[in-house]
Amino acid sequence: MRLYNTITRSKQEFAPIDGKTVRIYSCGPTVYSSPTIGNLRAYVFTDILKKSLKNIGKWGLFDVLNVTDVGHLQSDSDEGEDKVEIAAKRAQLSPAEITKKYTAEFTRDTALLNIAPPKVLSPATQYIREMISHIAELEKLGFTYDTSDGVYFDASKFPDYEKLRRGDNLSPDSPTISRIALGEKRGKNDFCLWRKSKPTALQKFPSPWGDGTPGWHIECSAIARRYLGDEFDIHTGGVDHIPIHHTNERAQTEALTNRPMSRFWMHNEFIKINNTKMSKSLGNAYTLTDITDKGYASMHFRYLCLLTHYRTIMNFTWESLDSAKKSYENLVKTIKKNKLTEIEIAALRKEFQDAITDDLNTAKAIAVLWRADVDLALEYDAVLSLGLREAIEKFTFGLNYHADKIPADVIALANKRLEFKKARDFLNADKLRDEIKSLGYEVLDTKEGYEIRKLNV
Ligand code: AMP
Ligand code: ZN
């Protein structure tokens, strides 16, 4: 698997550090408003990344996603107010009510898009202790200084601070570093680790530096270190994170550990709407609900994402979604008609795999998919045998054609029944067929194994 690494600015062969488990940290959503399709693109990208790495079949996966429920100011560089706090005041709700509401929306939308949930989902407010001890360690090593409003990281003390964001990484959407007002900061690259609370603050936590809230960047450093250790495999986020958030995360972690925080840093490009920036004030910060309200399926959006390489700006228009919908539906019909020999299938699988292992070339993989034969898999309403289902998922990257999901216990029974059949123990096989029936499903024997259908009751 070759992946583009932002920090080396090149495609590199990937293998996990320990040779066994891929450890990934993804910067999670700031839960103060509904996730936009831009945010969702970031997680479609990481989902494809994770599934592709798993499909290689050599490694396990341990992935962590934080939920930013405190500390993210209006500007990424210590200006403005806390986004959650503003939303809470506006809605006359508590910060906890706001973050609960939008975390639920995020979970719902990602599930609709067939994005697998992470092993660990970690709301920042539950890791304040880890953040405080990270800051205290930095303080001991002399990387911090105090101001009237907080504790700051002195970036000039960290060598190679610019490594990740060097010039060519600055996206047109990234905040320009030069605009940042210095205030009490000693240098323009310095950033807040702990912010002392104003008396009116809704969220505050006790700390050695007084009541306050953590800086946004320290969240990810502390949570990543808590679960993934001093050095892990891949860190992901949108390109907007390169110049400030990830640059600062890296500095404050490596200042402590003297090791590379992550081997690979991977970033997805932005979604634009009609070639302009997506923003709430322009009324074009679309959500998945906006898409489904217009009669499109979530899968049409996922398919649209797959047509653009993750490192290319994706221009969203309603016309592009409409043609993605038509294309997706035609694809499914075409796949049904294709009849291939085993040799042809093997060749296509290789072509498909080659596209994906070349830095996740999903557009090319989709082109291969058009020539594929998964008709059996797409014939019925019910999902078929596990083996085949895996094959579909390999081919379609979670573009789930079936609304009905077969419960895991039914699949387990069907697998057990298959084993009995293979052992020619038809008595027990029939018993399990009845048991499956009593759960409302029918198991049908096929050349490949079996299919399961939901019984009409
Ligand atoms: P946030 O909720 O703002 O913390 O962002 C969550 C994720 O979405 C981050 O990885 C961002 O970099 C990413 N992101 C934000 N806006 C866009 C966009 N328009 N297109 C693609 N990714 C985005
Ligand atoms: Zn982060």
mmCIF file of N, CA, C and O in Angstrom, residues 75-78 134 138 152-156 158 160-165 177 180 185 187-193 195 215-222 235 240-256 261 265:
data_model
loop_
_atom_site.group_PDB
_atom_site.id
_atom_site.type_symbol
_atom_site.label_atom_id
_atom_site.label_comp_id
_atom_site.label_asym_id
_atom_site.label_seq_id
_atom_site.Cartn_x
_atom_site.Cartn_y
_atom_site.Cartn_z
ATOM 1 N N SER A 75 -11.706 30.984 15.658
ATOM 2 C CA SER A 75 -10.554 30.895 14.769
ATOM 3 C C SER A 75 -9.638 29.805 15.309
ATOM 4 O O SER A 75 -9.545 29.611 16.522
ATOM 5 N N ASP A 76 -8.947 29.094 14.397
ATOM 6 C CA ASP A 76 -8.062 28.011 14.838
ATOM 7 C C ASP A 76 -6.867 28.536 15.623
ATOM 8 O O ASP A 76 -6.149 27.784 16.257
ATOM 9 N N SER A 77 -6.646 29.864 15.532
ATOM 10 C CA SER A 77 -5.441 30.387 16.149
ATOM 11 C C SER A 77 -5.751 31.333 17.309
ATOM 12 O O SER A 77 -5.395 32.505 17.290
ATOM 13 N N ASP A 78 -6.449 30.799 18.288
ATOM 14 C CA ASP A 78 -6.639 31.481 19.577
ATOM 15 C C ASP A 78 -7.432 32.778 19.518
ATOM 16 O O ASP A 78 -7.246 33.649 20.360
ATOM 17 N N HIS A 134 -0.187 16.555 30.424
ATOM 18 C CA HIS A 134 0.664 16.844 29.252
ATOM 19 C C HIS A 134 1.233 18.271 29.357
ATOM 20 O O HIS A 134 2.438 18.499 29.162
ATOM 21 N N LEU A 138 5.136 19.670 29.810
ATOM 22 C CA LEU A 138 5.745 20.684 28.933
ATOM 23 C C LEU A 138 6.293 21.842 29.757
ATOM 24 O O LEU A 138 7.363 22.383 29.477
ATOM 25 N N TYR A 152 0.791 29.300 27.452
ATOM 26 C CA TYR A 152 1.099 29.210 26.026
ATOM 27 C C TYR A 152 2.306 28.317 25.757
ATOM 28 O O TYR A 152 3.200 28.190 26.601
ATOM 29 N N PHE A 153 2.321 27.745 24.559
ATOM 30 C CA PHE A 153 3.464 26.960 24.105
ATOM 31 C C PHE A 153 4.394 27.894 23.348
ATOM 32 O O PHE A 153 3.963 28.636 22.462
ATOM 33 N N ASP A 154 5.676 27.852 23.684
ATOM 34 C CA ASP A 154 6.656 28.700 23.031
ATOM 35 C C ASP A 154 7.237 27.937 21.833
ATOM 36 O O ASP A 154 8.135 27.111 21.980
ATOM 37 N N ALA A 155 6.676 28.230 20.647
ATOM 38 C CA ALA A 155 7.036 27.451 19.450
ATOM 39 C C ALA A 155 8.506 27.625 19.074
ATOM 40 O O ALA A 155 9.104 26.736 18.459
ATOM 41 N N SER A 156 9.106 28.757 19.477
ATOM 42 C CA SER A 156 10.503 28.989 19.083
ATOM 43 C C SER A 156 11.429 27.983 19.760
ATOM 44 O O SER A 156 12.567 27.775 19.345
ATOM 45 N N PHE A 158 10.821 24.809 19.942
ATOM 46 C CA PHE A 158 10.711 23.494 19.316
ATOM 47 C C PHE A 158 11.341 23.530 17.932
ATOM 48 O O PHE A 158 10.846 24.196 17.020
ATOM 49 N N ASP A 160 12.327 22.702 14.162
ATOM 50 C CA ASP A 160 11.584 22.107 13.046
ATOM 51 C C ASP A 160 10.072 22.256 13.164
ATOM 52 O O ASP A 160 9.311 21.412 12.711
ATOM 53 N N TYR A 161 9.662 23.353 13.797
ATOM 54 C CA TYR A 161 8.227 23.611 13.968
ATOM 55 C C TYR A 161 7.498 23.630 12.629
ATOM 56 O O TYR A 161 6.351 23.218 12.516
ATOM 57 N N GLU A 162 8.182 24.109 11.574
ATOM 58 C CA GLU A 162 7.540 24.298 10.262
ATOM 59 C C GLU A 162 7.441 23.020 9.435
ATOM 60 O O GLU A 162 6.848 23.035 8.367
ATOM 61 N N LYS A 163 7.997 21.934 9.905
ATOM 62 C CA LYS A 163 8.181 20.751 9.056
ATOM 63 C C LYS A 163 6.912 20.292 8.320
ATOM 64 O O LYS A 163 6.935 19.999 7.134
ATOM 65 N N LEU A 164 5.809 20.237 9.043
ATOM 66 C CA LEU A 164 4.589 19.709 8.439
ATOM 67 C C LEU A 164 3.955 20.687 7.461
ATOM 68 O O LEU A 164 3.432 20.296 6.425
ATOM 69 N N ARG A 165 3.998 21.963 7.782
ATOM 70 C CA ARG A 165 3.202 22.914 7.011
ATOM 71 C C ARG A 165 3.981 23.677 5.954
ATOM 72 O O ARG A 165 3.429 24.564 5.311
ATOM 73 N N ILE A 177 -1.347 32.618 8.366
ATOM 74 C CA ILE A 177 -0.678 32.743 9.655
ATOM 75 C C ILE A 177 -0.394 34.215 9.987
ATOM 76 O O ILE A 177 -0.469 34.629 11.131
ATOM 77 N N ILE A 180 -2.684 36.647 12.248
ATOM 78 C CA ILE A 180 -2.968 36.416 13.656
ATOM 79 C C ILE A 180 -2.451 37.559 14.534
ATOM 80 O O ILE A 180 -1.304 37.972 14.441
ATOM 81 N N LYS A 185 1.016 37.045 23.244
ATOM 82 C CA LYS A 185 1.884 35.989 22.734
ATOM 83 C C LYS A 185 3.267 36.553 22.428
ATOM 84 O O LYS A 185 3.386 37.668 21.914
ATOM 85 N N GLY A 187 5.439 35.067 20.323
ATOM 86 C CA GLY A 187 5.756 34.827 18.912
ATOM 87 C C GLY A 187 4.504 34.418 18.164
ATOM 88 O O GLY A 187 3.572 33.883 18.767
ATOM 89 N N LYS A 188 4.494 34.648 16.839
ATOM 90 C CA LYS A 188 3.257 34.393 16.092
ATOM 91 C C LYS A 188 2.904 32.909 16.016
ATOM 92 O O LYS A 188 1.759 32.555 15.804
ATOM 93 N N ASN A 189 3.861 32.044 16.214
ATOM 94 C CA ASN A 189 3.552 30.610 16.174
ATOM 95 C C ASN A 189 3.137 30.033 17.531
ATOM 96 O O ASN A 189 2.726 28.887 17.609
ATOM 97 N N ASP A 190 3.271 30.827 18.586
ATOM 98 C CA ASP A 190 2.909 30.328 19.920
ATOM 99 C C ASP A 190 1.407 30.094 19.978
ATOM 100 O O ASP A 190 0.636 30.751 19.272
ATOM 101 N N PHE A 191 1.008 29.148 20.791
ATOM 102 C CA PHE A 191 -0.427 28.861 20.872
ATOM 103 C C PHE A 191 -0.827 28.473 22.285
ATOM 104 O O PHE A 191 0.008 28.084 23.101
ATOM 105 N N CYS A 192 -2.126 28.586 22.531
ATOM 106 C CA CYS A 192 -2.659 28.402 23.873
ATOM 107 C C CYS A 192 -2.781 26.918 24.229
ATOM 108 O O CYS A 192 -3.290 26.118 23.441
ATOM 109 N N LEU A 193 -2.285 26.556 25.407
ATOM 110 C CA LEU A 193 -2.420 25.189 25.914
ATOM 111 C C LEU A 193 -3.565 25.108 26.914
ATOM 112 O O LEU A 193 -4.311 24.138 26.958
ATOM 113 N N ARG A 195 -6.572 27.761 28.678
ATOM 114 C CA ARG A 195 -7.166 29.094 28.632
ATOM 115 C C ARG A 195 -7.890 29.378 29.944
ATOM 116 O O ARG A 195 -8.774 28.620 30.334
ATOM 117 N N GLY A 215 -6.737 24.159 25.438
ATOM 118 C CA GLY A 215 -6.649 24.610 24.053
ATOM 119 C C GLY A 215 -7.088 23.457 23.163
ATOM 120 O O GLY A 215 -7.030 22.293 23.562
ATOM 121 N N TRP A 216 -7.522 23.780 21.956
ATOM 122 C CA TRP A 216 -8.050 22.732 21.065
ATOM 123 C C TRP A 216 -6.976 21.705 20.691
ATOM 124 O O TRP A 216 -7.220 20.498 20.672
ATOM 125 N N HIS A 217 -5.756 22.187 20.422
ATOM 126 C CA HIS A 217 -4.726 21.265 19.933
ATOM 127 C C HIS A 217 -4.307 20.234 20.981
ATOM 128 O O HIS A 217 -4.040 19.091 20.651
ATOM 129 N N ILE A 218 -4.286 20.649 22.248
ATOM 130 C CA ILE A 218 -3.785 19.742 23.292
ATOM 131 C C ILE A 218 -4.684 18.513 23.434
ATOM 132 O O ILE A 218 -4.239 17.431 23.801
ATOM 133 N N GLU A 219 -5.954 18.713 23.100
ATOM 134 C CA GLU A 219 -6.903 17.597 23.119
ATOM 135 C C GLU A 219 -6.386 16.391 22.362
ATOM 136 O O GLU A 219 -6.345 15.281 22.852
ATOM 137 N N CYS A 220 -6.056 16.660 21.102
ATOM 138 C CA CYS A 220 -5.698 15.554 20.223
ATOM 139 C C CYS A 220 -4.375 14.945 20.658
ATOM 140 O O CYS A 220 -4.216 13.730 20.636
ATOM 141 N N SER A 221 -3.436 15.803 21.090
ATOM 142 C CA SER A 221 -2.148 15.258 21.537
ATOM 143 C C SER A 221 -2.341 14.330 22.731
ATOM 144 O O SER A 221 -1.772 13.245 22.778
ATOM 145 N N ALA A 222 -3.151 14.776 23.706
ATOM 146 C CA ALA A 222 -3.313 13.983 24.934
ATOM 147 C C ALA A 222 -4.096 12.700 24.665
ATOM 148 O O ALA A 222 -3.737 11.629 25.157
ATOM 149 N N HIS A 235 -2.009 9.757 11.083
ATOM 150 C CA HIS A 235 -2.820 10.822 11.661
ATOM 151 C C HIS A 235 -3.563 11.479 10.499
ATOM 152 O O HIS A 235 -2.948 11.821 9.496
ATOM 153 N N ASP A 240 -7.167 21.844 6.065
ATOM 154 C CA ASP A 240 -7.167 23.049 6.911
ATOM 155 C C ASP A 240 -6.392 22.826 8.205
ATOM 156 O O ASP A 240 -5.960 23.779 8.855
ATOM 157 N N HIS A 241 -6.209 21.569 8.589
ATOM 158 C CA HIS A 241 -5.494 21.279 9.838
ATOM 159 C C HIS A 241 -3.972 21.354 9.702
ATOM 160 O O HIS A 241 -3.262 21.368 10.703
ATOM 161 N N ILE A 242 -3.486 21.370 8.465
ATOM 162 C CA ILE A 242 -2.025 21.303 8.293
ATOM 163 C C ILE A 242 -1.310 22.509 8.933
ATOM 164 O O ILE A 242 -0.411 22.317 9.754
ATOM 165 N N PRO A 243 -1.693 23.743 8.601
ATOM 166 C CA PRO A 243 -0.850 24.872 9.054
ATOM 167 C C PRO A 243 -0.905 25.173 10.547
ATOM 168 O O PRO A 243 0.079 25.675 11.087
ATOM 169 N N ILE A 244 -2.017 24.886 11.213
ATOM 170 C CA ILE A 244 -2.086 25.256 12.628
ATOM 171 C C ILE A 244 -2.306 24.038 13.530
ATOM 172 O O ILE A 244 -1.442 23.670 14.322
ATOM 173 N N HIS A 245 -3.458 23.418 13.387
ATOM 174 C CA HIS A 245 -3.831 22.371 14.345
ATOM 175 C C HIS A 245 -2.823 21.213 14.372
ATOM 176 O O HIS A 245 -2.321 20.853 15.439
ATOM 177 N N HIS A 246 -2.531 20.652 13.225
ATOM 178 C CA HIS A 246 -1.602 19.510 13.223
ATOM 179 C C HIS A 246 -0.161 19.935 13.480
ATOM 180 O O HIS A 246 0.605 19.216 14.118
ATOM 181 N N THR A 247 0.187 21.108 12.988
ATOM 182 C CA THR A 247 1.538 21.629 13.252
ATOM 183 C C THR A 247 1.735 21.788 14.764
ATOM 184 O O THR A 247 2.774 21.407 15.319
ATOM 185 N N ASN A 248 0.707 22.290 15.442
ATOM 186 C CA ASN A 248 0.814 22.500 16.885
ATOM 187 C C ASN A 248 0.727 21.192 17.679
ATOM 188 O O ASN A 248 1.439 21.002 18.659
ATOM 189 N N GLU A 249 -0.145 20.298 17.226
ATOM 190 C CA GLU A 249 -0.232 18.982 17.882
ATOM 191 C C GLU A 249 1.130 18.305 17.876
ATOM 192 O O GLU A 249 1.600 17.773 18.879
ATOM 193 N N ARG A 250 1.731 18.323 16.695
ATOM 194 C CA ARG A 250 3.011 17.656 16.512
ATOM 195 C C ARG A 250 4.073 18.287 17.421
ATOM 196 O O ARG A 250 4.812 17.585 18.121
ATOM 197 N N ALA A 251 4.110 19.617 17.445
ATOM 198 C CA ALA A 251 5.126 20.316 18.242
ATOM 199 C C ALA A 251 4.998 19.960 19.722
ATOM 200 O O ALA A 251 5.976 19.580 20.371
ATOM 201 N N GLN A 252 3.786 20.026 20.252
ATOM 202 C CA GLN A 252 3.636 19.828 21.694
ATOM 203 C C GLN A 252 3.784 18.358 22.097
ATOM 204 O O GLN A 252 4.132 18.063 23.241
ATOM 205 N N THR A 253 3.540 17.435 21.175
ATOM 206 C CA THR A 253 3.761 16.024 21.497
ATOM 207 C C THR A 253 5.243 15.686 21.385
ATOM 208 O O THR A 253 5.848 15.114 22.293
ATOM 209 N N GLU A 254 5.846 16.086 20.266
ATOM 210 C CA GLU A 254 7.246 15.706 20.045
ATOM 211 C C GLU A 254 8.194 16.439 20.993
ATOM 212 O O GLU A 254 9.279 15.937 21.287
ATOM 213 N N ALA A 255 7.761 17.606 21.489
ATOM 214 C CA ALA A 255 8.571 18.309 22.492
ATOM 215 C C ALA A 255 8.747 17.425 23.717
ATOM 216 O O ALA A 255 9.789 17.449 24.376
ATOM 217 N N LEU A 256 7.729 16.607 24.005
ATOM 218 C CA LEU A 256 7.812 15.703 25.158
ATOM 219 C C LEU A 256 8.511 14.393 24.836
ATOM 220 O O LEU A 256 9.271 13.871 25.637
ATOM 221 N N MET A 261 5.533 11.880 16.223
ATOM 222 C CA MET A 261 4.215 11.563 16.767
ATOM 223 C C MET A 261 3.508 10.518 15.901
ATOM 224 O O MET A 261 2.964 9.538 16.396
ATOM 225 N N TRP A 265 1.131 11.409 7.909
ATOM 226 C CA TRP A 265 0.118 12.447 8.129
ATOM 227 C C TRP A 265 -0.661 12.526 6.819
ATOM 228 O O TRP A 265 -0.081 12.795 5.765
#
